[in-house]
Amino acid sequence: MTQALQHLLNTLVLGGTYALLGIGLTLIFGIMNVVNFTHGALYTFGAYAAYLACAALGLDFFLALPVAILAGLALGALIELVLLRPLRGSDMDTTMLVMIGAGIILQSGTLWIFGGVAKAIPTPFPDAPLQIGPVSLSWLRVFVFAAALALIAVTYGLINGTRLGRAMRASFQDADTAALMGVNVGFIYTATFAIGSALAAAAGALLGPVYVVFPQMGDLAAVKAFAIVILGGLGSISGATIGGFILALAEEFGAGYVSSGYRDAMGFLIIIAVLLVKPTGLFARAERIG
Amino acid sequence: MLEIRDLVCAYGQVAALKGISLQVGAGQLVALVGANGAGKSTTLRAISGLVKPRSGSILFEGRDVTGADPRRMLGLGIAHCPEGRRVFPHMSVAENLAMGAYLRHDAAGVRQDYARVYADFPRLAERRAQAAGTLSGGEQQMLAIGRALMSRPKLVLFDEPSLGLAPNIVEQVLSIIRAIRDGGATVLLVEQNAYAALELCDHAYLLEAGRIVMSGPGAELIADPHVRAAYLGGEVETAHRIRA
Ligand SMILES: Nc1ncnc2c1ncn2[C@@H]1O[C@H](COP(=O)(O)OP(=O)(O)OP(=O)(O)O)[C@@H](O)[C@H]1O
Ligand SMILES: [Mg+2]
């Protein structure tokens, strides 16, 4: 019982960051129809940005997350402007290949600059965990969970409650008509890719201190992000949120009750199962952003 | 107000407009009629900036606006109510109207215009929180019209606003368009429902395979034997019978 409670608690923590990863990916796919193969690299990038902010610049730990988010926004905008904008209107395969290439360049660049040795991000939290009845949670994980929830809430607010978000949804539903309303659809694409990238970077910056930071950390994160998006239905933000928590649940309980070696297999299992049973995703509203 | 000179538009190798010229005077309701594929929508899309012309020019209020993007054209006061209504299906009625006012920053004026649209279209007021995709075809057309008006346009381009609507709704839509003209805006109306459009308009152009082949007051086109044979068919007689 206690063990199950502990797993549930871990699920919440992990699910929050997974949801961020998934929302970023699904947003980009939903609005731009781009399968973002740099998503894993952006996750790694966020973790390294946080590491640099803390270790090299000596910034406060709590500033590392905003630094990583801003860096993710900037890199995302750059990728969109340099790679995706000139490719708009070309077929999906071309875009995919270019994005795969960009992902490889980013990962190799990280390896080249930082080397293959894993880095740890120091945190200011006390060693003693937070005790909640029979279960416990490190303060770092409490922070990660709270920050992830806050970022999910901000993203929902942005999409559903702002002029930019409304223009993003309009562009997704009907780009030509959005243009007729005066929306600068090109800018919306840049903003969407930047926001999606920033969410991936945020997830990396949040999980970086929980685990360690290394150049290939994004590979598995990308698989998980795809699993979440497939689970939630392509283009569905609420689907990606729920999908993030479901994947975390599957991983926690798979690792806890089957074998810890299966933890990272859960993402693949979910992709296969969903594609076999319900290829449109469990919460399929594939035609909808929101 | 709007002047088009020798406009040529093409999709890849397919020429859609082969050099058309037309004029819309301020406060007029001008109809552009023609068969399927004649290039009516392309004309409107070129004016609103969705399609870049190959050659020719578009002048609005004396300014050369050839090749300007939709954002600029809307800013200048041209709203385009597109063919097939094209409301944003997963947005509420209110949000669709908000999209119509996307470029506006005068909150008070926008609020006034919401109130006016809701007063003109009570059905929309009742359904303001409902997703636009769940509205009936007629309601969606009202919403598309209301959305176009939210930008306070000087010139409104209507592309087949009666398409697929029941006859009584068609009447209603056309009288709304007349009211928009009477309210001081200029209207360029594309219609497949040629008889109704010709009857309603101040001036009309007939488009055939990318060329303007005839223009004049609506009544003149209605009386023309070629127009009667090719576009009005039994419509004139039917319309008179319904009216009688
Ligand atoms: N996106 C496109 N790509 C290629 N050809 C197009 C495209 N849109 C229109 N055309 C072609 O251009 C020509 C004019 O089309 P347009 O839509 O302007 O006609 P229309 O008069 O509005 O017809 P309808 O009454 O059917 O709406 C047609 O031959 C059409 O096939
Ligand atoms: Mg048309």
Coordinates of C-alpha atoms and ligand atoms in Angstrom, one line a residue:
Chain A
M1 CA 0.0 0.0 0.0
T2 CA 2.7 2.4 1.0
Q3 CA 4.7 1.3 -2.0
A4 CA 1.8 2.0 -4.3
L5 CA 1.3 5.5 -2.7
Q6 CA 5.0 6.2 -3.2
H7 CA 4.7 5.2 -6.8
L8 CA 1.7 7.4 -7.3
L9 CA 3.6 10.3 -5.9
N10 CA 6.5 9.7 -8.2
T11 CA 4.1 9.4 -11.0
L12 CA 2.8 12.9 -10.4
V13 CA 6.4 14.4 -10.4
L14 CA 7.5 12.6 -13.5
G15 CA 4.1 13.1 -15.2
G16 CA 4.4 16.8 -15.0
T17 CA 7.6 17.0 -16.9
Y18 CA 6.5 14.4 -19.4
A19 CA 3.4 16.5 -20.0
L20 CA 5.6 19.5 -20.8
L21 CA 7.5 17.4 -23.3
G22 CA 4.4 16.1 -24.9
I23 CA 2.6 19.5 -25.1
G24 CA 5.6 21.0 -26.8
L25 CA 5.7 18.3 -29.4
T26 CA 2.0 18.2 -30.0
L27 CA 1.7 22.0 -30.3
I28 CA 4.3 22.0 -33.1
F29 CA 2.7 19.1 -34.9
G30 CA -0.8 20.4 -34.4
I31 CA -0.2 24.0 -35.7
M32 CA 2.6 23.5 -38.1
N33 CA 2.2 19.9 -39.2
V34 CA 5.9 19.4 -38.5
V35 CA 7.2 16.3 -36.8
N36 CA 9.8 17.8 -34.7
F37 CA 12.8 15.5 -34.6
T38 CA 14.8 18.1 -32.7
H39 CA 12.6 17.8 -29.7
G40 CA 15.0 15.5 -27.9
A41 CA 17.9 17.7 -28.7
L42 CA 16.0 20.7 -27.3
Y43 CA 15.4 18.8 -24.1
T44 CA 19.1 18.2 -23.8
F45 CA 19.8 21.8 -24.7
G46 CA 17.6 22.9 -21.8
A47 CA 19.4 20.7 -19.4
Y48 CA 22.8 22.0 -20.5
A49 CA 21.5 25.6 -20.4
A50 CA 20.5 25.0 -16.8
Y51 CA 23.8 23.4 -16.1
L52 CA 25.7 26.3 -17.6
A53 CA 23.6 28.9 -15.8
C54 CA 24.4 27.2 -12.4
A55 CA 27.9 25.9 -12.9
A56 CA 29.5 28.3 -15.3
L57 CA 27.6 31.6 -14.7
G58 CA 27.1 30.8 -11.0
L59 CA 23.5 31.9 -11.2
D60 CA 21.0 31.0 -8.5
F61 CA 19.5 27.5 -9.0
F62 CA 16.0 29.1 -9.4
L63 CA 17.2 31.3 -12.2
A64 CA 18.4 28.2 -14.2
L65 CA 14.8 27.3 -15.3
P66 CA 14.0 30.8 -16.7
V67 CA 17.4 30.8 -18.4
A68 CA 16.7 27.4 -20.0
I69 CA 13.3 28.5 -21.1
L70 CA 14.6 31.7 -22.7
A71 CA 17.4 29.8 -24.4
G72 CA 14.9 27.2 -25.7
L73 CA 12.7 30.0 -27.0
A74 CA 15.6 31.6 -28.8
L75 CA 17.0 28.3 -30.3
G76 CA 13.5 27.3 -31.3
A77 CA 12.9 30.6 -33.1
L78 CA 16.3 30.3 -34.8
I79 CA 15.5 26.7 -36.0
E80 CA 12.2 27.8 -37.4
L81 CA 13.5 30.9 -39.2
V82 CA 16.6 29.2 -40.6
L83 CA 15.3 25.7 -41.4
L84 CA 11.6 25.5 -41.4
R85 CA 10.5 28.8 -43.0
P86 CA 12.4 28.2 -46.2
L87 CA 10.9 24.7 -46.4
R88 CA 7.3 25.8 -45.9
G89 CA 5.2 24.3 -48.6
S90 CA 7.7 21.5 -49.4
D91 CA 6.6 18.0 -48.5
M92 CA 6.6 16.5 -45.1
D93 CA 9.5 14.0 -45.8
T94 CA 11.9 16.8 -46.7
T95 CA 11.1 18.6 -43.5
M96 CA 11.5 15.5 -41.5
L97 CA 14.9 14.7 -42.9
V98 CA 16.1 18.2 -42.3
M99 CA 14.8 18.1 -38.7
I100 CA 16.5 14.7 -38.1
G101 CA 19.7 16.3 -39.4
A102 CA 19.3 19.3 -37.2
G103 CA 18.8 17.0 -34.2
I104 CA 22.0 15.1 -35.0
I105 CA 24.0 18.4 -35.4
L106 CA 22.7 19.6 -32.0
Q107 CA 23.5 16.4 -30.2
S108 CA 27.0 16.1 -31.8
G109 CA 27.6 19.8 -31.1
T110 CA 26.8 19.2 -27.4
L111 CA 29.1 16.2 -27.3
W112 CA 31.9 18.2 -28.9
I113 CA 31.5 21.2 -26.6
F114 CA 30.9 19.4 -23.3
G115 CA 32.3 16.0 -23.8
G116 CA 30.5 12.7 -23.0
V117 CA 31.0 12.8 -19.3
A118 CA 27.7 13.3 -17.5
K119 CA 27.3 16.5 -15.5
A120 CA 25.4 17.0 -12.3
I121 CA 23.5 20.2 -11.5
P122 CA 23.9 21.1 -7.9
T123 CA 20.7 22.0 -6.0
P124 CA 20.2 24.1 -2.9
F125 CA 17.6 21.8 -1.4
P126 CA 18.0 20.1 2.0
D127 CA 18.9 16.4 2.0
A128 CA 16.0 15.4 4.2
P129 CA 13.0 14.7 2.1
L130 CA 9.5 15.9 2.6
Q131 CA 7.5 13.3 4.6
I132 CA 3.9 13.0 3.8
G133 CA 2.6 10.3 6.2
P134 CA 4.2 7.1 5.1
V135 CA 5.6 8.4 1.8
S136 CA 8.4 10.8 1.2
L137 CA 9.5 13.1 -1.6
S138 CA 12.7 15.0 -2.1
W139 CA 12.3 18.8 -2.0
L140 CA 13.9 18.9 -5.5
R141 CA 11.1 16.7 -6.8
V142 CA 8.5 18.9 -5.1
F143 CA 10.0 21.9 -6.9
V144 CA 10.1 20.0 -10.2
F145 CA 6.4 19.1 -9.8
A146 CA 5.3 22.6 -8.9
A147 CA 7.3 24.2 -11.7
A148 CA 5.9 21.7 -14.3
L149 CA 2.4 22.3 -13.1
A150 CA 2.9 26.1 -13.3
L151 CA 4.3 25.9 -16.8
I152 CA 1.4 23.6 -17.9
A153 CA -1.0 26.2 -16.5
V154 CA 0.8 29.1 -18.2
T155 CA 0.7 27.2 -21.5
Y156 CA -3.0 26.5 -21.2
G157 CA -3.6 30.2 -20.3
L158 CA -1.5 31.3 -23.3
I159 CA -3.3 29.1 -25.8
N160 CA -6.9 29.6 -24.5
G161 CA -6.8 33.0 -22.9
T162 CA -4.6 35.3 -25.0
R163 CA -4.7 37.0 -28.3
L164 CA -1.6 35.2 -29.5
G165 CA -3.1 31.8 -28.4
R166 CA -6.3 32.6 -30.2
A167 CA -4.4 33.4 -33.4
M168 CA -2.4 30.2 -32.9
R169 CA -5.7 28.2 -32.7
A170 CA -7.1 30.0 -35.7
S171 CA -4.0 29.4 -37.8
F172 CA -4.3 25.7 -36.9
Q173 CA -7.9 25.4 -37.8
D174 CA -7.7 27.4 -41.1
A175 CA -4.5 29.2 -41.9
D176 CA -5.9 31.1 -45.0
T177 CA -8.8 32.4 -43.1
A178 CA -6.6 33.4 -40.2
A179 CA -4.5 35.4 -42.6
L180 CA -7.7 37.1 -43.8
M181 CA -8.3 38.1 -40.2
G182 CA -5.0 39.9 -40.2
V183 CA -3.0 37.2 -38.5
N184 CA 0.7 37.1 -39.5
V185 CA 0.7 33.3 -39.9
G186 CA 4.5 33.2 -40.5
F187 CA 5.0 34.8 -37.1
I188 CA 2.6 32.4 -35.5
Y189 CA 4.6 29.4 -36.9
T190 CA 7.8 30.9 -35.4
A191 CA 6.1 31.6 -32.1
T192 CA 4.7 28.1 -32.0
F193 CA 8.0 26.4 -32.7
A194 CA 9.7 28.6 -30.1
I195 CA 7.1 27.9 -27.4
G196 CA 7.2 24.2 -28.1
S197 CA 11.0 24.2 -28.0
A198 CA 10.9 26.2 -24.7
L199 CA 8.7 23.6 -23.2
A200 CA 11.1 20.8 -24.2
A201 CA 14.0 22.8 -22.8
A202 CA 12.1 23.4 -19.6
A203 CA 11.5 19.7 -19.2
G204 CA 15.2 19.1 -19.6
A205 CA 16.1 21.8 -17.1
L206 CA 13.7 20.3 -14.6
L207 CA 14.8 16.7 -15.0
G208 CA 18.5 17.6 -15.4
P209 CA 19.0 18.1 -11.7
V210 CA 16.9 15.0 -10.9
Y211 CA 19.1 12.7 -13.0
V212 CA 22.3 13.8 -14.7
V213 CA 23.0 15.8 -17.8
F214 CA 24.7 14.1 -20.8
P215 CA 24.5 14.6 -24.6
Q216 CA 22.3 11.6 -25.4
M217 CA 19.8 12.2 -22.7
G218 CA 17.4 13.6 -25.3
D219 CA 17.1 10.3 -27.3
L220 CA 14.9 8.6 -24.7
A221 CA 13.1 11.8 -23.9
A222 CA 12.1 12.1 -27.6
V223 CA 10.8 8.6 -27.7
K224 CA 8.7 9.4 -24.6
A225 CA 7.5 12.6 -26.1
F226 CA 6.3 10.7 -29.2
A227 CA 4.7 8.1 -27.0
I228 CA 2.8 10.8 -25.1
V229 CA 1.6 12.5 -28.2
I230 CA 0.5 9.3 -29.9
L231 CA -1.3 8.3 -26.7
G232 CA -3.0 11.7 -26.4
G233 CA -3.9 12.1 -30.0
L234 CA -1.8 14.3 -32.4
G235 CA -2.5 18.0 -31.8
S236 CA -4.3 17.6 -28.6
I237 CA -2.9 19.6 -25.7
S238 CA -5.1 18.1 -23.0
G239 CA -4.4 14.7 -24.5
A240 CA -0.7 15.3 -24.2
T241 CA -1.1 16.4 -20.6
I242 CA -3.1 13.3 -19.6
G243 CA -0.7 11.2 -21.8
G244 CA 2.3 12.5 -19.9
F245 CA 0.8 11.3 -16.6
I246 CA -0.3 8.0 -18.1
L247 CA 3.2 7.3 -19.4
A248 CA 4.7 8.2 -16.0
L249 CA 2.2 5.9 -14.3
A250 CA 3.1 3.0 -16.6
E251 CA 6.8 3.6 -16.0
E252 CA 6.5 3.8 -12.3
F253 CA 4.4 0.8 -11.9
G254 CA 6.1 -1.1 -14.6
A255 CA 9.5 -0.5 -12.9
G256 CA 8.1 -1.1 -9.4
Y257 CA 6.1 -4.2 -10.0
V258 CA 7.5 -5.9 -13.1
S259 CA 11.2 -5.0 -13.3
S260 CA 13.0 -1.7 -13.1
G261 CA 14.7 -2.7 -16.4
Y262 CA 11.3 -2.2 -18.1
R263 CA 10.9 1.4 -17.1
D264 CA 12.1 2.9 -20.4
A265 CA 10.4 0.2 -22.5
M266 CA 7.0 1.4 -21.4
G267 CA 7.1 4.3 -23.9
F268 CA 7.7 1.9 -26.7
L269 CA 5.0 -0.5 -25.4
I270 CA 2.5 2.3 -25.3
I271 CA 3.3 3.4 -28.8
I272 CA 2.8 -0.1 -30.1
A273 CA -0.3 -0.8 -28.1
V274 CA -2.0 2.5 -29.1
L275 CA -1.2 2.1 -32.7
L276 CA -2.6 -1.4 -32.7
V277 CA -5.8 -0.6 -30.8
K278 CA -6.7 3.0 -31.4
P279 CA -4.3 4.7 -33.9
T280 CA -5.9 8.1 -33.5
G281 CA -4.9 8.2 -29.9
L282 CA -6.9 7.7 -26.8
F283 CA -8.2 11.2 -26.6
A284 CA -8.4 11.7 -30.3
R285 CA -9.5 15.1 -31.3
A286 CA -6.8 15.2 -33.8
E287 CA -8.3 18.2 -35.5
R288 CA -8.2 20.3 -32.4
I289 CA -5.7 22.4 -30.5
G290 CA -6.9 23.0 -27.0
Chain B
M1 CA -12.7 53.2 -54.5
L2 CA -11.4 49.9 -55.9
E3 CA -9.9 49.7 -59.3
I4 CA -8.5 46.6 -60.9
R5 CA -6.5 46.9 -64.1
D6 CA -5.5 44.0 -66.4
L7 CA -5.2 41.6 -63.5
V8 CA -3.6 38.2 -64.4
C9 CA -3.5 35.4 -61.8
A10 CA -2.4 31.8 -62.2
Y11 CA -2.1 28.7 -60.1
G12 CA 1.1 27.1 -61.4
Q13 CA 0.4 26.7 -65.1
V14 CA -3.3 27.2 -64.8
A15 CA -4.3 30.7 -65.7
A16 CA -7.3 31.7 -63.6
L17 CA -7.6 35.4 -64.5
K18 CA -6.5 36.4 -68.0
G19 CA -6.4 40.2 -67.6
I20 CA -9.5 41.5 -66.0
S21 CA -10.4 45.1 -65.2
L22 CA -13.2 46.3 -63.0
Q23 CA -14.2 49.2 -60.8
V24 CA -16.1 49.5 -57.6
G25 CA -17.3 53.0 -56.7
A26 CA -17.6 54.1 -53.0
G27 CA -20.9 53.1 -51.5
Q28 CA -21.8 50.8 -54.4
L29 CA -22.9 47.2 -54.4
V30 CA -21.2 45.6 -57.3
A31 CA -21.9 42.0 -58.4
L32 CA -19.4 39.7 -60.0
V33 CA -21.2 36.7 -61.6
G34 CA -20.0 33.8 -63.7
A35 CA -20.0 30.0 -63.9
N36 CA -18.1 27.6 -61.8
G37 CA -14.3 28.0 -62.3
A38 CA -14.7 31.4 -64.1
G39 CA -12.3 33.0 -61.6
K40 CA -14.6 34.8 -59.3
S41 CA -13.0 33.6 -56.1
T42 CA -9.6 34.2 -57.5
T43 CA -10.5 37.8 -58.1
L44 CA -11.5 38.2 -54.5
R45 CA -8.5 36.4 -53.2
A46 CA -6.2 38.6 -55.3
I47 CA -7.9 41.7 -53.9
S48 CA -7.6 40.6 -50.3
G49 CA -4.0 39.5 -50.9
L50 CA -4.3 35.7 -50.5
V51 CA -3.2 35.2 -54.1
K52 CA -0.3 37.2 -55.6
P53 CA -1.1 38.5 -59.1
R54 CA 1.2 37.7 -62.0
S55 CA 0.6 41.1 -63.5
G56 CA -1.8 44.0 -63.6
S57 CA -2.6 46.3 -60.7
I58 CA -5.0 46.8 -57.9
L59 CA -5.7 50.3 -56.6
F60 CA -7.6 51.0 -53.4
E61 CA -8.6 54.5 -52.7
G62 CA -6.1 55.7 -55.2
R63 CA -3.2 53.7 -53.7
D64 CA -1.4 51.0 -55.6
V65 CA -1.8 47.9 -53.3
T66 CA -0.9 45.2 -55.8
G67 CA 0.7 42.2 -54.1
A68 CA 0.0 43.5 -50.6
D69 CA -0.5 40.8 -48.0
P70 CA -4.0 40.1 -46.4
R71 CA -2.9 41.8 -43.1
R72 CA -2.2 45.1 -45.0
M73 CA -5.4 44.9 -47.0
L74 CA -7.5 44.4 -43.9
G75 CA -5.7 47.2 -42.3
L76 CA -6.6 49.4 -45.2
G77 CA -10.3 48.5 -44.7
I78 CA -11.0 45.5 -47.0
A79 CA -12.7 42.5 -45.4
H80 CA -13.1 39.2 -47.2
C81 CA -16.0 36.9 -46.3
P82 CA -14.7 33.7 -47.9
E83 CA -16.5 31.1 -49.9
G84 CA -17.8 28.3 -47.8
R85 CA -18.1 30.5 -44.7
R86 CA -14.8 29.3 -43.2
V87 CA -15.7 30.0 -39.6
F88 CA -13.2 28.6 -37.1
P89 CA -15.1 25.4 -36.2
H90 CA -13.5 24.8 -32.8
M91 CA -13.8 28.3 -31.6
S92 CA -16.9 29.8 -29.9
V93 CA -19.1 32.3 -31.7
A94 CA -17.6 35.1 -29.6
E95 CA -14.0 34.0 -30.4
N96 CA -14.8 34.0 -34.1
L97 CA -16.0 37.5 -33.8
A98 CA -12.9 38.4 -31.8
M99 CA -10.8 37.1 -34.7
G100 CA -12.6 39.5 -37.0
A101 CA -11.4 42.3 -34.7
Y102 CA -7.9 40.9 -34.5
L103 CA -6.1 44.0 -35.8
R104 CA -8.2 46.4 -33.8
H105 CA -7.0 47.9 -30.5
D106 CA -9.9 50.1 -29.6
A107 CA -11.5 47.9 -27.0
A108 CA -14.5 50.2 -26.5
G109 CA -15.3 50.3 -30.2
V110 CA -14.9 46.5 -30.5
R111 CA -17.3 46.1 -27.6
Q112 CA -19.8 48.3 -29.4
D113 CA -19.4 46.2 -32.6
Y114 CA -20.0 42.9 -30.7
A115 CA -23.2 44.5 -29.4
R116 CA -24.2 45.6 -32.9
V117 CA -23.5 42.1 -34.4
Y118 CA -25.5 40.4 -31.6
A119 CA -28.3 42.9 -32.1
D120 CA -28.4 42.2 -35.8
F121 CA -28.0 38.5 -35.4
P122 CA -29.9 37.4 -32.3
R123 CA -29.2 33.8 -33.1
L124 CA -25.5 34.4 -32.6
A125 CA -26.1 36.2 -29.3
E126 CA -28.0 33.1 -28.0
R127 CA -25.1 30.9 -29.2
R128 CA -22.2 33.1 -28.3
A129 CA -20.4 30.4 -26.2
Q130 CA -21.2 27.6 -28.6
A131 CA -18.5 26.2 -31.0
A132 CA -19.0 27.6 -34.4
G133 CA -18.7 24.2 -36.0
T134 CA -21.9 23.2 -34.3
L135 CA -24.0 26.0 -35.8
S136 CA -26.3 25.4 -38.8
G137 CA -25.2 26.5 -42.2
G138 CA -27.3 29.7 -42.1
E139 CA -26.0 30.6 -38.7
Q140 CA -22.4 30.0 -39.8
Q141 CA -23.0 32.3 -42.7
M142 CA -24.4 35.0 -40.3
L143 CA -21.3 34.5 -38.2
A144 CA -19.0 34.8 -41.2
I145 CA -20.7 38.1 -42.1
G146 CA -20.6 39.3 -38.5
R147 CA -16.9 38.4 -38.3
A148 CA -16.1 40.4 -41.5
L149 CA -18.0 43.4 -40.1
M150 CA -16.0 43.3 -36.8
S151 CA -13.0 44.9 -38.6
R152 CA -15.3 47.9 -39.5
P153 CA -14.4 47.5 -43.2
K154 CA -14.9 50.2 -45.9
L155 CA -15.1 47.5 -48.5
V156 CA -16.5 44.0 -48.0
L157 CA -15.9 41.1 -50.4
F158 CA -18.6 38.4 -50.2
D159 CA -17.9 35.1 -51.9
E160 CA -21.1 33.2 -52.6
P161 CA -22.7 34.0 -49.3
S162 CA -25.9 32.1 -50.3
L163 CA -24.1 28.9 -51.1
G164 CA -25.9 25.9 -49.8
L165 CA -28.5 27.8 -47.8
A166 CA -32.3 27.3 -47.7
P167 CA -34.2 29.8 -49.9
N168 CA -35.6 31.8 -47.0
I169 CA -32.1 32.1 -45.4
V170 CA -30.8 33.2 -48.8
E171 CA -33.3 36.1 -48.8
Q172 CA -32.2 37.0 -45.4
V173 CA -28.5 37.0 -46.2
L174 CA -29.0 39.1 -49.3
S175 CA -31.1 41.7 -47.5
I176 CA -28.3 41.8 -44.8
I177 CA -25.8 42.5 -47.6
R178 CA -28.0 45.3 -49.0
A179 CA -28.3 46.7 -45.5
I180 CA -24.5 46.7 -45.2
R181 CA -24.3 48.8 -48.4
D182 CA -27.1 51.0 -47.2
G183 CA -25.1 51.5 -44.0
G184 CA -22.4 53.2 -46.0
A185 CA -19.9 50.3 -46.7
T186 CA -19.0 49.3 -50.3
V187 CA -19.7 45.7 -51.3
L188 CA -18.3 43.5 -54.0
L189 CA -20.5 40.4 -54.2
V190 CA -19.7 37.2 -55.9
E191 CA -22.8 35.0 -56.5
Q192 CA -23.7 31.8 -58.2
N193 CA -27.3 32.8 -57.6
A194 CA -26.9 35.2 -60.6
Y195 CA -30.5 36.4 -60.7
A196 CA -30.6 37.6 -57.1
A197 CA -27.2 39.2 -57.3
L198 CA -28.1 41.1 -60.5
E199 CA -31.3 42.3 -59.1
L200 CA -29.6 43.5 -55.9
C201 CA -26.6 45.3 -57.4
D202 CA -25.8 48.7 -58.6
H203 CA -23.5 47.5 -61.2
A204 CA -22.5 44.0 -62.4
Y205 CA -19.6 42.2 -64.2
L206 CA -19.9 38.9 -65.9
L207 CA -16.8 36.7 -65.8
E208 CA -16.3 33.9 -68.2
A209 CA -13.1 31.7 -68.2
G210 CA -11.0 34.4 -66.6
R211 CA -12.2 37.3 -68.7
I212 CA -14.8 40.0 -68.1
V213 CA -17.2 39.6 -71.0
M214 CA -19.9 42.0 -70.1
S215 CA -20.6 44.8 -67.6
G216 CA -23.4 47.2 -66.8
P217 CA -26.3 47.8 -64.5
G218 CA -27.8 44.6 -63.1
A219 CA -31.1 45.1 -65.0
E220 CA -29.2 45.4 -68.3
L221 CA -27.5 42.0 -67.7
I222 CA -30.8 40.4 -66.7
A223 CA -32.3 41.6 -69.9
D224 CA -29.4 40.3 -72.1
P225 CA -30.3 37.2 -74.1
H226 CA -26.8 35.6 -73.6
V227 CA -27.0 36.1 -69.8
R228 CA -30.6 34.8 -69.7
A229 CA -29.7 31.7 -71.7
A230 CA -26.4 30.9 -70.0
Y231 CA -26.9 32.0 -66.4
L232 CA -30.5 32.6 -65.5
G233 CA -32.2 29.7 -67.3
G234 CA -35.6 29.3 -65.8
E235 CA -34.7 31.5 -62.8
V236 CA -36.2 34.7 -64.1
E237 CA -39.6 33.1 -64.7
T238 CA -39.4 31.1 -61.4
A239 CA -38.5 34.2 -59.5
H240 CA -41.4 36.1 -61.0
R241 CA -43.7 33.3 -60.2
I242 CA -42.7 33.1 -56.6
R243 CA -43.1 36.8 -56.3
A244 CA -46.6 36.8 -57.9
Ligands
LIG1 N1 -5.7 26.4 -55.4 C1 -5.8 26.2 -56.7 N2 -4.9 25.5 -57.4 C2 -5.0 25.2 -58.7 N3 -6.0 25.7 -59.5 C3 -6.9 26.5 -58.9 C4 -6.9 26.7 -57.5 N4 -8.0 27.5 -57.1 C5 -8.7 27.7 -58.3 N5 -8.0 27.1 -59.3 C6 -8.5 27.1 -60.7 O1 -8.6 28.4 -61.1 C7 -9.8 28.6 -61.9 C8 -10.7 29.7 -61.2 O2 -11.1 29.2 -59.9 P1 -12.0 30.1 -59.0 O3 -12.0 29.4 -57.7 O4 -11.5 31.5 -59.0 O5 -13.4 30.0 -59.7 P2 -14.8 30.5 -59.2 O6 -15.3 31.3 -60.3 O7 -14.8 31.0 -57.8 O8 -15.6 29.1 -59.2 P3 -16.8 28.6 -58.2 O9 -18.1 29.1 -58.6 O10 -16.7 27.1 -58.4 O11 -16.4 29.0 -56.8 C9 -10.5 27.3 -61.9 O12 -10.1 26.7 -63.2 C10 -9.9 26.5 -60.8 O13 -9.8 25.1 -61.2
MG2 MG -15.5 30.5 -56.1

